[in-house]
């Protein structure tokens, strides 16, 4: 793909999301989503391998189904109220349809089945975009119409997503699939919290994007596609291994890292509203997720991890001598620093709750 075409596609993806964020009109919102989807498809199939094309087709079909449901909601709302405004209330049918459509886009239970396969079939950078940037537009739509949606349905989908994200990643050996199930679990946390506090859920999404981006960038630089390849990380870079361990443990929610603080504040919001059963489900799901987070952390920090002799010396053919100040290195430094400064951010989060 020519560089100019790639730049145009990236601008279209960003512009489509910005249209959704700034839209107060059902039709322009749908146009923004479609513009975003059609622009991201060539980027996903950038390498044009059979597995890459398969993932692109799966993503296109899922997004087409979601767009079809959303377009039905748009038509029904225009027919009932003779208006395209987002401020018009939703009935039971349109509320269910749009919740299902947004659940498909976010990868929430029971619409999560496509997400791990698509992430496994694309590159790390494309997976990073699907796990972070592509979540912003449907999340903003939920924020805009949260008062008209069925809160019980969103809570059930969020709680089950946390359980599925924890349970599904236990038996995985591919890093991309683990990160995909991690994304499902975190979106479950965010959607469970959005019903009670939109500000806390926005903070959770922003922090998740920072931490998840650092993990994807590190494993992309080191070409760490499986658990066995993580054992090469100490030979590549001690600093990279330390950054990956910190970012993974922050995703897992271990104190005193920032990933723990956002989950702690989410639990505080839920307990304040009397949702004790939901809190128990979220904690159980996080404990399940913590198992494979610790597997990644242990594999990337043990110098003498059990492995094949050829794999032990394969690091010599890996990365070359990379030096200099890059934009990616700056972002990694900032995101890892954010994870480490969790305790210092605690007063800021507490002040936001008051």
Coordinates of C-alpha atoms in Angstrom, one line a residue:
X1 CA 0.0 0.0 0.0
X2 CA 1.3 3.4 -0.9
X3 CA 2.2 5.7 2.0
X4 CA -0.1 8.5 0.8
X5 CA -3.1 6.1 0.6
X6 CA -2.3 4.9 4.1
X7 CA -2.2 8.4 5.4
X8 CA -5.6 9.2 3.8
X9 CA -7.1 6.0 5.4
X10 CA -5.8 6.9 8.8
X11 CA -7.2 10.4 8.5
X12 CA -10.5 9.0 7.5
X13 CA -10.6 6.6 10.5
X14 CA -9.9 9.6 12.9
X15 CA -12.4 11.8 11.1
X16 CA -15.1 9.1 11.3
X17 CA -14.6 8.8 15.0
X18 CA -14.6 12.6 15.4
X19 CA -17.9 12.8 13.5
X20 CA -19.5 10.3 15.9
X21 CA -18.1 12.2 18.9
X22 CA -19.5 15.6 17.8
X23 CA -22.8 14.3 16.3
X24 CA -26.2 15.1 17.8
X25 CA -28.0 13.6 14.8
X26 CA -28.7 9.9 14.1
X27 CA -27.9 10.0 10.4
X28 CA -24.5 11.8 10.8
X29 CA -23.7 9.4 13.6
X30 CA -24.3 6.4 11.4
X31 CA -22.3 8.0 8.5
X32 CA -19.4 8.5 10.9
X33 CA -19.5 4.9 12.0
X34 CA -19.6 3.7 8.4
X35 CA -16.8 6.0 7.4
X36 CA -14.7 4.7 10.2
X37 CA -15.4 1.0 9.4
X38 CA -14.7 1.3 5.6
X39 CA -11.5 3.1 6.2
X40 CA -10.1 0.7 8.8
X41 CA -10.7 -2.4 6.6
X42 CA -7.7 -1.8 4.2
X43 CA -5.5 -1.0 7.2
X44 CA -6.5 -4.3 8.8
X45 CA -5.6 -6.3 5.7
X46 CA -2.4 -4.3 5.2
X47 CA -0.2 -7.4 5.0
X48 CA -2.6 -9.2 2.7
X49 CA -1.9 -12.8 4.0
X50 CA -4.7 -15.4 3.9
X51 CA -5.2 -15.2 7.7
X52 CA -5.2 -11.4 7.5
X53 CA -7.8 -11.3 4.8
X54 CA -10.0 -13.8 6.7
X55 CA -9.9 -11.5 9.8
X56 CA -10.8 -8.5 7.7
X57 CA -13.8 -10.3 6.2
X58 CA -15.0 -11.4 9.7
X59 CA -14.6 -7.8 10.9
X60 CA -16.5 -6.5 7.9
X61 CA -19.4 -8.9 8.4
X62 CA -19.7 -8.1 12.1
X63 CA -19.6 -4.4 11.5
X64 CA -22.1 -4.7 8.7
X65 CA -24.6 -6.5 11.0
X66 CA -24.1 -3.9 13.6
X67 CA -24.6 -1.1 11.1
X68 CA -27.8 -2.8 9.9
X69 CA -29.2 -2.9 13.4
X70 CA -28.2 0.7 14.0
X71 CA -29.8 1.9 10.7
X72 CA -33.0 0.2 11.7
X73 CA -33.0 2.2 14.9
X74 CA -32.4 5.4 12.9
X75 CA -35.3 4.6 10.6
X76 CA -37.7 3.7 13.5
X77 CA -36.7 6.9 15.5
X78 CA -37.3 9.1 12.4
X79 CA -40.7 7.4 11.8
X80 CA -41.9 7.7 15.4
X81 CA -40.7 11.3 16.1
X82 CA -40.2 12.8 12.6
X83 CA -36.8 13.9 13.9
X84 CA -33.2 12.7 13.7
X85 CA -32.3 14.1 17.1
X86 CA -30.4 11.8 19.6
X87 CA -32.5 13.4 22.4
X88 CA -35.6 11.5 21.5
X89 CA -36.3 8.6 23.9
X90 CA -36.0 5.0 22.8
X91 CA -38.7 2.4 23.2
X92 CA -38.0 -1.2 24.2
X93 CA -37.4 -2.5 20.7
X94 CA -35.0 0.3 19.6
X95 CA -33.3 0.2 23.0
X96 CA -32.6 -3.6 22.6
X97 CA -31.5 -3.2 19.0
X98 CA -29.0 -0.4 19.6
X99 CA -27.6 -2.2 22.7
X100 CA -27.1 -5.3 20.7
X101 CA -25.4 -3.3 17.9
X102 CA -23.1 -1.4 20.2
X103 CA -22.3 -4.7 22.0
X104 CA -21.2 -6.1 18.7
X105 CA -18.9 -3.1 18.1
X106 CA -17.5 -3.2 21.6
X107 CA -17.1 -7.0 21.8
X108 CA -19.4 -7.5 24.8
X109 CA -21.0 -10.7 25.8
X110 CA -22.8 -12.4 24.0
X111 CA -21.4 -10.6 20.9
X112 CA -17.7 -11.2 21.8
X113 CA -17.1 -14.4 19.8
X114 CA -15.6 -12.6 16.8
X115 CA -13.1 -10.4 18.7
X116 CA -10.3 -12.9 19.6
X117 CA -10.3 -14.5 16.2
X118 CA -10.0 -11.1 14.5
X119 CA -7.2 -9.9 16.8
X120 CA -5.3 -13.1 16.3
X121 CA -5.4 -12.8 12.5
X122 CA -4.1 -9.2 12.3
X123 CA -0.8 -7.5 13.2
X124 CA -0.1 -6.1 16.6
X125 CA -0.5 -2.5 15.5
X126 CA -3.8 -3.3 13.8
X127 CA -4.9 -5.2 17.0
X128 CA -4.0 -2.1 19.0
X129 CA -6.2 0.1 16.9
X130 CA -9.1 -2.4 17.2
X131 CA -8.7 -2.7 20.9
X132 CA -8.4 1.0 21.7
X133 CA -9.4 3.6 19.1
X134 CA -12.3 1.5 17.6
X135 CA -13.9 1.4 21.1
X136 CA -14.2 5.2 21.4
X137 CA -17.1 5.7 18.9
X138 CA -19.6 3.1 20.3
X139 CA -18.6 4.2 23.9
X140 CA -19.5 7.8 23.1
X141 CA -22.9 6.6 21.6
X142 CA -23.6 4.8 24.9
X143 CA -22.7 8.0 26.8
X144 CA -25.1 10.0 24.7
X145 CA -28.2 7.8 25.1
X146 CA -27.5 6.0 28.4
X147 CA -30.7 7.5 29.9
X148 CA -32.8 5.7 27.3
X149 CA -31.0 2.3 27.4
X150 CA -31.9 -0.6 29.5
X151 CA -29.5 -0.4 32.4
X152 CA -30.1 -4.0 33.5
X153 CA -29.2 -5.3 30.1
X154 CA -26.0 -3.3 30.0
X155 CA -25.0 -4.5 33.5
X156 CA -25.7 -8.1 32.6
X157 CA -23.6 -7.8 29.4
X158 CA -20.8 -6.1 31.3
X159 CA -20.7 -8.6 34.1
X160 CA -20.7 -11.6 31.8
X161 CA -18.1 -10.0 29.6
X162 CA -15.7 -9.8 32.7
X163 CA -16.3 -13.5 33.4
X164 CA -15.9 -14.5 29.7
X165 CA -12.8 -12.4 29.4
X166 CA -11.2 -14.0 32.4
X167 CA -12.3 -17.6 31.6
X168 CA -11.5 -17.5 27.9
X169 CA -7.9 -16.4 28.3
X170 CA -6.9 -19.1 30.8
X171 CA -6.1 -21.8 28.1
X172 CA -4.5 -19.5 25.6
X173 CA -0.9 -19.5 24.5
X174 CA -1.0 -16.7 21.9
X175 CA -0.3 -13.2 23.3
X176 CA -2.8 -11.6 20.9
X177 CA -5.7 -13.8 22.0
X178 CA -4.8 -13.1 25.7
X179 CA -4.9 -9.4 25.0
X180 CA -8.2 -9.8 23.1
X181 CA -9.8 -11.5 26.1
X182 CA -8.3 -8.8 28.3
X183 CA -10.0 -6.2 26.2
X184 CA -13.4 -8.0 26.5
X185 CA -13.0 -8.1 30.3
X186 CA -12.0 -4.4 30.6
X187 CA -14.9 -3.3 28.4
X188 CA -17.1 -5.3 30.7
X189 CA -15.7 -3.3 33.7
X190 CA -16.2 0.0 31.9
X191 CA -19.8 -0.8 30.7
X192 CA -20.8 -2.0 34.2
X193 CA -19.6 1.3 35.7
X194 CA -21.1 3.6 33.0
X195 CA -24.6 3.0 34.4
X196 CA -23.7 4.5 37.7
X197 CA -21.0 7.1 36.8
X198 CA -20.2 8.3 33.3
X199 CA -17.1 10.3 34.5
X200 CA -15.5 7.3 36.2
X201 CA -16.1 5.1 33.1
X202 CA -14.5 7.8 30.9
X203 CA -11.4 7.8 33.1
X204 CA -11.3 4.0 33.1
X205 CA -11.4 4.0 29.3
X206 CA -8.6 6.6 28.9
X207 CA -6.4 4.7 31.4
X208 CA -7.0 1.4 29.7
X209 CA -6.1 2.9 26.3
X210 CA -2.7 4.1 27.7
X211 CA -1.8 0.8 29.5
X212 CA -3.0 -1.5 26.7
X213 CA -1.1 0.6 24.1
X214 CA 2.1 0.1 26.0
X215 CA 1.7 -3.6 26.1
X216 CA 0.9 -3.9 22.3
X217 CA 3.8 -1.6 21.4
X218 CA 6.3 -3.6 23.4
X219 CA 5.2 -7.0 22.1
X220 CA 5.2 -5.6 18.6
X221 CA 8.7 -4.3 18.8
X222 CA 10.0 -7.6 20.2
X223 CA 7.8 -9.8 17.9
X224 CA 6.5 -11.7 20.9
X225 CA 3.6 -13.7 19.5
X226 CA 3.4 -16.5 22.0
X227 CA 4.1 -17.3 25.6
X228 CA 7.2 -19.3 24.7
X229 CA 8.6 -16.4 22.8
X230 CA 8.3 -14.1 25.8
X231 CA 11.3 -15.9 27.4
X232 CA 13.5 -14.2 24.8
X233 CA 12.6 -10.7 26.2
X234 CA 15.4 -10.5 28.8
X235 CA 17.9 -11.2 26.0
X236 CA 16.4 -8.4 23.9
X237 CA 16.1 -5.6 26.5
X238 CA 15.9 -5.6 30.3
X239 CA 14.1 -2.3 30.2
X240 CA 11.6 -3.7 27.7
X241 CA 11.0 -6.7 29.9
X242 CA 10.5 -4.4 33.0
X243 CA 8.0 -2.2 31.0
X244 CA 6.0 -5.2 29.9
X245 CA 5.8 -6.7 33.4
X246 CA 4.7 -3.4 34.8
X247 CA 2.1 -2.8 32.1
X248 CA 0.7 -6.3 32.3
X249 CA 0.5 -6.2 36.1
X250 CA -1.3 -2.8 35.8
X251 CA -3.8 -4.4 33.4
X252 CA -4.3 -7.1 35.9
X253 CA -5.1 -4.6 38.6
X254 CA -2.3 -5.2 41.1
X255 CA -1.7 -2.5 43.7
X256 CA -0.2 0.1 43.8
X257 CA -0.3 0.4 40.0
X258 CA -2.8 2.6 38.2
X259 CA -4.8 -0.3 36.8
X260 CA -5.7 -1.2 40.4
X261 CA -6.8 2.3 41.3
X262 CA -9.4 2.5 38.4
X263 CA -10.9 -0.8 39.4
X264 CA -10.9 0.2 43.1
X265 CA -12.8 3.4 42.3
X266 CA -15.2 1.5 40.1
X267 CA -15.9 -0.9 43.0
X268 CA -16.4 2.2 45.2
X269 CA -19.0 3.6 42.9
X270 CA -20.8 0.2 42.6
X271 CA -20.8 -0.4 46.4
X272 CA -22.1 3.2 47.0
X273 CA -25.0 2.3 44.8
X274 CA -25.7 -1.0 46.5
X275 CA -24.6 -3.3 43.7
X276 CA -22.9 -5.9 45.9
X277 CA -23.6 -8.9 43.6
X278 CA -22.2 -7.1 40.6
X279 CA -19.1 -6.2 42.6
X280 CA -18.6 -9.9 43.5
X281 CA -18.9 -11.0 39.8
X282 CA -16.4 -8.4 38.7
X283 CA -13.9 -9.4 41.3
X284 CA -14.2 -13.1 40.5
X285 CA -13.7 -12.3 36.8
X286 CA -10.7 -10.2 37.5
X287 CA -9.1 -13.0 39.6
X288 CA -9.6 -15.3 36.6
X289 CA -7.9 -12.7 34.3
X290 CA -5.1 -12.3 36.8
X291 CA -3.9 -15.9 36.2
X292 CA -2.9 -15.3 32.6
X293 CA -1.6 -11.8 33.3
X294 CA 0.8 -13.5 35.8
X295 CA 1.7 -16.1 33.2
X296 CA 2.8 -13.3 30.8
X297 CA 4.7 -11.5 33.6
X298 CA 6.5 -14.7 34.7
X299 CA 7.4 -15.8 31.2
X300 CA 8.8 -12.4 30.3
X301 CA 10.9 -12.0 33.5
X302 CA 12.4 -15.5 34.0
X303 CA 15.9 -15.8 32.4
X304 CA 15.9 -19.6 32.7
X305 CA 12.4 -20.4 31.6
X306 CA 12.0 -24.0 30.3
X307 CA 12.4 -23.8 26.5
X308 CA 14.0 -25.4 23.5
X309 CA 17.7 -24.9 22.9
X310 CA 17.1 -23.3 19.5
X311 CA 14.6 -20.9 21.0
X312 CA 17.1 -19.9 23.6
X313 CA 19.5 -18.5 21.0
X314 CA 17.0 -17.2 18.5
X315 CA 17.2 -13.8 20.0
X316 CA 20.5 -13.3 18.1
X317 CA 18.5 -13.2 14.9
X318 CA 15.8 -10.8 16.3
X319 CA 16.1 -7.1 16.8
X320 CA 19.0 -5.1 15.6
X321 CA 20.7 -2.3 17.3
X322 CA 17.8 0.2 17.7
X323 CA 18.7 3.5 19.3
X324 CA 17.6 7.1 19.2
X325 CA 14.6 9.0 20.4
X326 CA 11.3 7.9 18.6
X327 CA 7.7 8.9 19.1
X328 CA 6.9 5.3 20.0
X329 CA 9.6 5.3 22.7
X330 CA 8.3 8.5 24.1
X331 CA 4.7 7.2 24.3
X332 CA 6.0 4.0 25.9
X333 CA 7.8 6.0 28.5
X334 CA 4.7 8.0 29.3
X335 CA 2.4 5.1 29.5
X336 CA 4.7 3.0 31.7
X337 CA 5.2 6.0 33.9
X338 CA 1.5 6.5 34.2
X339 CA 1.2 2.9 35.4
X340 CA 3.9 3.3 38.0
X341 CA 2.5 6.5 39.4
X342 CA -0.7 5.0 40.5
X343 CA -0.4 6.0 44.2
X344 CA 0.3 9.6 43.2
X345 CA -2.9 9.7 41.0
X346 CA -5.1 8.4 43.9
X347 CA -6.0 11.8 45.3
X348 CA -6.9 13.0 41.8
X349 CA -9.4 10.1 41.4
X350 CA -10.8 10.7 44.9
X351 CA -11.4 14.4 44.1
X352 CA -13.3 13.4 40.9
X353 CA -15.7 11.4 43.0
X354 CA -16.7 14.3 45.2

